[in-house]
Coordinates of C-alpha atoms (C1' of nucleotides) in Angstrom, one line a residue:
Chain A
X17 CA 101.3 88.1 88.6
X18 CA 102.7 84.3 89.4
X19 CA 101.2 81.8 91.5
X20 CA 103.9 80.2 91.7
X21 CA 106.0 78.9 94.8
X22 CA 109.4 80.3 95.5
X23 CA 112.2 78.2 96.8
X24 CA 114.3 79.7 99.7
X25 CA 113.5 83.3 98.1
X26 CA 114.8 82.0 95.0
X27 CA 112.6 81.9 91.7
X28 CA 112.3 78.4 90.0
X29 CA 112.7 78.6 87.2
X30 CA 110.1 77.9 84.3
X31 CA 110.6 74.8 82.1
X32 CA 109.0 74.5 78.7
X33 CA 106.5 72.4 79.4
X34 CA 105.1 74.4 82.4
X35 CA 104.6 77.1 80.0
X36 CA 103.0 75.3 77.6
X37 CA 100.4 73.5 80.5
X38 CA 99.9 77.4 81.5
X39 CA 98.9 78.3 77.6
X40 CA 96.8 75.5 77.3
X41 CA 94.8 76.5 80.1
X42 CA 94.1 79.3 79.1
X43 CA 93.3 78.4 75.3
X44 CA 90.9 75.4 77.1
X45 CA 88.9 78.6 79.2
X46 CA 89.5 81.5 76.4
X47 CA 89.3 79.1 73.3
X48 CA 92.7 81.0 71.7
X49 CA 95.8 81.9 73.6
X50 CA 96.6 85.0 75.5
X51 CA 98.5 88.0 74.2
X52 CA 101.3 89.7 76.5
X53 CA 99.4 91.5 77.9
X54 CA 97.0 88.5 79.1
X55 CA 100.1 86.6 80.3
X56 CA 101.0 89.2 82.1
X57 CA 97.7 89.3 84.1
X58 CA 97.2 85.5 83.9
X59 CA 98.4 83.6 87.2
X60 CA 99.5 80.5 85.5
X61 CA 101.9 81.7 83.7
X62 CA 105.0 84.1 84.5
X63 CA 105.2 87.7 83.1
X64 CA 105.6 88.3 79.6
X65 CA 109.0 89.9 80.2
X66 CA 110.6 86.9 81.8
X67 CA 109.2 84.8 78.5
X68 CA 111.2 87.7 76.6
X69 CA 114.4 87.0 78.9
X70 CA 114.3 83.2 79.1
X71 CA 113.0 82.1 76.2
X72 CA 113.3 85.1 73.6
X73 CA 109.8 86.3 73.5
X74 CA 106.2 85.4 73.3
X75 CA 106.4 85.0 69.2
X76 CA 109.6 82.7 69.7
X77 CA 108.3 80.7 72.2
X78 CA 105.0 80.4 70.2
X79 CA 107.3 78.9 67.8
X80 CA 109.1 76.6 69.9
X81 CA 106.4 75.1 71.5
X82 CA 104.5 74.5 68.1
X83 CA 100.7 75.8 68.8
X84 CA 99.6 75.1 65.4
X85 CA 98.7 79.4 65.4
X86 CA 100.4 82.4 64.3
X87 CA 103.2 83.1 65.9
X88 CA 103.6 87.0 65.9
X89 CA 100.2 88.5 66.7
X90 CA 101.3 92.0 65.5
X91 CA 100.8 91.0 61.8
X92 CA 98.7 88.2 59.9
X93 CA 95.7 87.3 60.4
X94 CA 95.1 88.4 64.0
X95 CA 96.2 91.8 63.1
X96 CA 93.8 92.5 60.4
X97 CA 90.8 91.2 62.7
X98 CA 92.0 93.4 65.5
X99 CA 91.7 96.1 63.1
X100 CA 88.7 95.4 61.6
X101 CA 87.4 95.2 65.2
X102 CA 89.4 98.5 66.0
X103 CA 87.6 100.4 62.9
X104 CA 84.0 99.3 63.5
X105 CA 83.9 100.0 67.1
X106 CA 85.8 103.2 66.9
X107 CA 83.4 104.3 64.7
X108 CA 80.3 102.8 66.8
X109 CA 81.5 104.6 69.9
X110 CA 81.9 108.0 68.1
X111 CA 78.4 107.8 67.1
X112 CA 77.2 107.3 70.6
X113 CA 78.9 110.4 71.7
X114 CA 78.1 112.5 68.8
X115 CA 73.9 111.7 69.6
X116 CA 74.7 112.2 73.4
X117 CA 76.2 115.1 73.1
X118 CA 73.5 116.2 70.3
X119 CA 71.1 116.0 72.7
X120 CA 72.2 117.4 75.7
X121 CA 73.8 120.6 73.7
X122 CA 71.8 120.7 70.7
X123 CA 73.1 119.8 66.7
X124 CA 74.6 122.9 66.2
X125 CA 76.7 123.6 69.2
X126 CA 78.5 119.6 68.5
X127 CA 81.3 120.6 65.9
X128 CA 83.1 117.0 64.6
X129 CA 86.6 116.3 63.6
X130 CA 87.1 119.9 65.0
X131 CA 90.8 121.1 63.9
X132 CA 92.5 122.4 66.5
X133 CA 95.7 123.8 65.3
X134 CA 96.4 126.3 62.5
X135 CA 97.7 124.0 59.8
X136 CA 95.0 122.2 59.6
X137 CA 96.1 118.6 60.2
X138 CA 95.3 117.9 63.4
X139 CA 92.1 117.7 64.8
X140 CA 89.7 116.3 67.5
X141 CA 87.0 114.3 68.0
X142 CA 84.4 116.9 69.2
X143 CA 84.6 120.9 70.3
X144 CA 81.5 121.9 72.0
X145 CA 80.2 125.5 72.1
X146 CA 78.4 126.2 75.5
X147 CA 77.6 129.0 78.0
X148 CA 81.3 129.0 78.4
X149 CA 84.4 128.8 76.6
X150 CA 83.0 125.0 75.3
X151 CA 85.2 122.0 75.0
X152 CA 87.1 119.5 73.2
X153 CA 86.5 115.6 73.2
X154 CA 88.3 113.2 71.9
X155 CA 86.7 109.6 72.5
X156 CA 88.5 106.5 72.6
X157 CA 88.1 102.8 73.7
X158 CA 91.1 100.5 75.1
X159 CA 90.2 97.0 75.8
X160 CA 92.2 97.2 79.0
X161 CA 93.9 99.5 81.5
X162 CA 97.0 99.0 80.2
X163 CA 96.0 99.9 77.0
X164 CA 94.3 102.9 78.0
X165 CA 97.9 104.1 79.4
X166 CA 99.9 103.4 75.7
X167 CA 96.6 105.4 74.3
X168 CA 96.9 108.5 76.4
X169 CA 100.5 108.6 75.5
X170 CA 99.5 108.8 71.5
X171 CA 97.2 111.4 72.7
X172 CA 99.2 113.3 74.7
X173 CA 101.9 113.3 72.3
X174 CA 99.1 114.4 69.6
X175 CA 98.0 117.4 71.9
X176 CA 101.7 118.5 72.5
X177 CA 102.2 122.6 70.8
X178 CA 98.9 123.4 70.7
X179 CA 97.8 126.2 71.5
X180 CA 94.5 126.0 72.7
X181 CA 94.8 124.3 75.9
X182 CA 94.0 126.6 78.7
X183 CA 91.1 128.1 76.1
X184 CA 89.1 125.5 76.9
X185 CA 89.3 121.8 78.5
X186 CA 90.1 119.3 76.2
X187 CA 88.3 115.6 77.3
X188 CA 90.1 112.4 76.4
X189 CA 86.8 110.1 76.7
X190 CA 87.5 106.6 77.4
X191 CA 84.5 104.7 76.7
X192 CA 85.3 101.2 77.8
X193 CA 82.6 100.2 81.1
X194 CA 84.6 97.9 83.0
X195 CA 87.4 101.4 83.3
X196 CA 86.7 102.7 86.7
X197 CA 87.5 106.5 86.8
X198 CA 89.7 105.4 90.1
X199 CA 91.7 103.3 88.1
X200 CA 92.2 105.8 85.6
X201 CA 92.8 108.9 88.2
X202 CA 95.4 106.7 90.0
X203 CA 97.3 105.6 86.6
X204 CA 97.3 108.9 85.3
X205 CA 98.9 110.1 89.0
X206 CA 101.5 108.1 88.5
X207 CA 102.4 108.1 84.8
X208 CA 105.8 109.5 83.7
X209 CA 104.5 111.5 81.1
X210 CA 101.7 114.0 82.9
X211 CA 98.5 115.9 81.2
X212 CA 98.9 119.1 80.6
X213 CA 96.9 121.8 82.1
X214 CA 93.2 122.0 81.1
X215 CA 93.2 117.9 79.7
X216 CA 91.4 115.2 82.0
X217 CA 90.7 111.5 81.3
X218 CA 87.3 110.5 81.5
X219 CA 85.2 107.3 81.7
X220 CA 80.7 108.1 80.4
X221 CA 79.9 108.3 84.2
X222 CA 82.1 111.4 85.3
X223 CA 81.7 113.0 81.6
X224 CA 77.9 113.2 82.0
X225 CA 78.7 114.4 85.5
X226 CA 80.8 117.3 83.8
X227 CA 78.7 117.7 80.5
X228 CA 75.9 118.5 83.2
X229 CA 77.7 121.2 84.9
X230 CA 78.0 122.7 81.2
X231 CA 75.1 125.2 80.4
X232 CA 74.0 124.5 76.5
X233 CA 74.1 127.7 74.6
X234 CA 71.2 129.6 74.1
X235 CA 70.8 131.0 70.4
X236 CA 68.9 133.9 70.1
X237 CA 66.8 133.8 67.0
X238 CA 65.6 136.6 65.0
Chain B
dG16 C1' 91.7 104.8 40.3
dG17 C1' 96.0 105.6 42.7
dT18 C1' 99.0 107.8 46.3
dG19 C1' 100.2 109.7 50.5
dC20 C1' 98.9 110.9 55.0
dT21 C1' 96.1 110.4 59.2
dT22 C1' 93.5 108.0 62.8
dC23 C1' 91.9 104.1 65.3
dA24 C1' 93.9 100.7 69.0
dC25 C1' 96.8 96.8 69.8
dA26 C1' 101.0 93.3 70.5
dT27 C1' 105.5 93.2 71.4
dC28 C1' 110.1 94.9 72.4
dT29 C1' 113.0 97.5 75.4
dC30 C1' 114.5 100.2 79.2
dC31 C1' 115.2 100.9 83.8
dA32 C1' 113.4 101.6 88.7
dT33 C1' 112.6 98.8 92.4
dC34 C1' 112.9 95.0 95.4
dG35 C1' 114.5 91.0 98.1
Chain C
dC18 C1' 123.4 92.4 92.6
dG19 C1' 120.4 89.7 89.9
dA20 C1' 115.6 89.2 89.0
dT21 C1' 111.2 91.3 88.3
dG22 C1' 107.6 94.0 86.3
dG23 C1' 105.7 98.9 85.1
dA24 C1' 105.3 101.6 81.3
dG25 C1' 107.2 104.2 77.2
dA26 C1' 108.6 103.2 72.2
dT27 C1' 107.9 100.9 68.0
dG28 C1' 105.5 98.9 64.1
dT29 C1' 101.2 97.0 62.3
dG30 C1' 96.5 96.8 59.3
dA31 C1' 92.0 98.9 58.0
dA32 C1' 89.7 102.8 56.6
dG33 C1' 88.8 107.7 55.7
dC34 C1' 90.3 111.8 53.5
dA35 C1' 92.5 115.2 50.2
dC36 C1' 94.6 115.5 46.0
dC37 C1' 95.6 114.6 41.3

DNA sequence: GGTGCTTCACATCTCCATCG
DNA sequence: CGATGGAGATGTGAAGCACC
């Protein structure tokens, strides 16, 4: 995602001090510096695989270049805010669904942490009983579309010898607003590792559109 | 109260297909 | 044929749960 000039086809290549002008822009607009994954999308600066090549990663050259930070944003500080951040949200979003849900289907048609395999270990989100064979959701919430790809994979891998996949349709619910269900559809095309029969990704939009097709079970009562 | 196990999502490392 | 970048693999910390 480089901005920068090449030189009869050739690359230049990045000195040290570029990078560091190309950090501290980005700290001067973002007031912290970008992860690799914001490097990668960030046009003043080259891809975070060419730091790892040239300059033995993002941590090293952290290191080198002396930002008066962390270095390694996978532990430390930074990691225990991320998942602080990760927790409260996670559980925020899963609330949201649950009283969305609860009130399209009723309270006693929304199941939660619903175990869908036989030992008992595994489970989802939500299973919803309906008109028809109900539904599983499993709600999550990447900061970013890459993200949402290294998610799905967790989740797919999760979801792999169970059984219950062409009972009923199980929902991975990404609940992130700036997702676009066209940039979802087209990763998910071309991801190496494919859903399997009866699982779709999701952003609130196309899941209400779905949920509405859904007929809420009628309980007779005596 | 402690221990082990799981989930949440994220940051980085690594592989390798693609491209000029 | 080397450089590039897309995307899977790996490991991290908080928190909830079952169990003792």
């Amino acid at each position: 995602m480089s901005l920068r000039q090449q030189k009869n086809g050739k690359q230049i290549p990045w000195t040290l001090a570029e990078l560091k002008t190309g950090l501290e822009h980005f700290y001067e607009q973002q007031k912290r510096y970008p992860t690799a994954t914001e490097v990668d999308a960030y046009a003043y600066l080259p891809s975070a695989r060419s730091i790892e090549r040239r300059f033995g990663g993002l941590v090293a050259l952290r290191k080198q270049l002396g930002l008066g930070i962390e270095h390694d944003f996978r532990t430390g500080t930074h990691s225990t805010n991320r998942a602080h951040l990760i927790n409260k949200r996670a559980h925020r979003v899963e609330q949201t669904v649950y009283e969305r849900l609860v009130r399209r289907f009723g309270k006693e048609m929304v199941h939660r942490e619903y175990f869908f395999t036989d030992d008992h270990r595994t489970r989802a989100d939500f299973f919803v009983y309906d008109e028809q064979r109900g539904f599983c959701v499993d709600v999550f919430y990447p900061n970013s579309l890459r993200n949402l790809a290294g998610c799905l994979n967790i989740k797919i891998k999760k979801y792999i010898g169970t059984k219950s996949l062409l009972l009923y349709p199980v929902i991975f619910l990404q609940m992130n607003e700036s997702i676009q269900q066209k940039e979802i559809d087209t990763l998910v095309s071309h991801k190496a590792k494919k859903l399997q029969t009866g699982q779709y990704v999701m952003e609130w939009g196309t899941f209400e559109v779905f949920c509405r097709g859904r007929d809420p079970l009628k309980v007779l009562r005596a």
